[in-house]
């Protein structure tokens, strides 16, 4: 496919807000792709290239673009661009910086101005917001004439959108056969938020009200004696957590996929602070502290997929195979009972509760109304948009954070962008200040001496007392007393596309 055809489609997508129109554009584009070039094309379209992270920072890309004269007429194909990126991905060692620059400059020389512009955005991750992925799934269903639900499901279960596009284009019937694969991680189910248990129960109806533990999410797969442990972002951490592997091996099953949380416990069974869990989870050594796995769901057992069974059935399976590792909870529709469970959870040192519709299926990768979290302290996952240089005690450090909420509908700017809602340097320990001072320059988009503006990719969890109306910030709301709880990077990484939205912050305006 001509690269210009892809750029044209990207421009058409940016020019309309209508989902139907976007779906049409994408279906047209996908129909014109061959299966072989489809993965490269999807990566270039979504700004998340097939080659992954290949060390192309903003400055490198812009430097190469500025050194190249654009071509007058388009000649590049998607395959050409992909081949250059493959070549760059294969470079390493001394001298590779110069070779990479030369390869990029020559790529930009072959591109027209419009193609150059698209390449800059695709290579620097500027459009990696996740906003297009849902519509691309719609477009694929349309292009191959399959029900949307089947396509969505294949994406979630295979964990790969571009892989699903390729499979669908080469043999659409094969999509139906995509099921859970033991030892292949699947996108985890996500939760929405409610202010209290009564509001949560109104959404779910009868529910399993469970303690919400403040650890790190784990997905544990076992087939025979082989065990794999994955994080929330589906990274394989098996080698770091032998104690969890051991627990999984001892369960009375042949094969299983479990969803749960891991954390460090004190001798009396109470949870240790989140920081302790994370430092142990992220480390390869210092095994003296033991991580306890706790499970809240089971997706597969002994050859049978359970994701389409109601939660009640899945919990019964969990009770049968691993009662000692279940997270405490009660099934109820009564707000008073739910409140008691919530108070017990807090008294035991946990974060709050999860309220889960008892008849709901496991919706991999989706944030819906079936799982609702209730936490007494309001915490939100926001995106760092920039950081100011510190003064006084914080001189020499990157300190005050500019915080953004997700704006999926593009109410305040480009669709899938972020809107600023406040600033904070509260809660930043010396360790965090040092970490962000070292790391944030990698995300730099511009620097005016006073502050760095950053690509919106780092997610930070902040606690707030609430929000207030604001005429200063474009979204009309400002955070009150924001303080940093933790960064959601590394083993507990949360992508910016899953950060909290401006709409969810607005619901707190009274
Ligand atoms: P959040 O990350 O704030 O959106 O909350 C969802 C996370 O809570 C999940 O990804 C799990 O890591 C964690 N969690 C703790 N306890 C539970 C539970 N009982 N059920 C589901 N998720 C839980």
Short mmCIF file of C-alpha atoms in Angstrom, two decimals, residues 386-391 394 397-402 420 423 425 436 450-453:
data_model
loop_
_atom_site.label_atom_id
_atom_site.label_comp_id
_atom_site.label_asym_id
_atom_site.label_seq_id
_atom_site.Cartn_x
_atom_site.Cartn_y
_atom_site.Cartn_z
CA UNK A 386 4.87 18.85 32.25
CA UNK A 387 7.15 19.56 35.18
CA UNK A 388 8.59 22.78 36.61
CA UNK A 389 12.15 23.23 37.82
CA UNK A 390 12.22 23.44 41.61
CA UNK A 391 13.38 26.35 43.73
CA UNK A 394 14.06 21.63 45.54
CA UNK A 397 15.28 19.07 40.68
CA UNK A 398 12.31 18.68 38.39
CA UNK A 399 9.58 19.25 40.92
CA UNK A 400 6.08 20.71 40.43
CA UNK A 401 3.95 18.43 38.24
CA UNK A 402 1.37 19.58 35.71
CA UNK A 420 -4.78 20.12 32.60
CA UNK A 423 -0.35 21.03 39.76
CA UNK A 425 4.71 18.72 44.35
CA UNK A 436 11.51 12.06 38.03
CA UNK A 450 11.21 27.18 33.65
CA UNK A 451 9.36 23.98 32.82
CA UNK A 452 9.57 20.94 30.56
CA UNK A 453 6.48 20.03 28.60
#
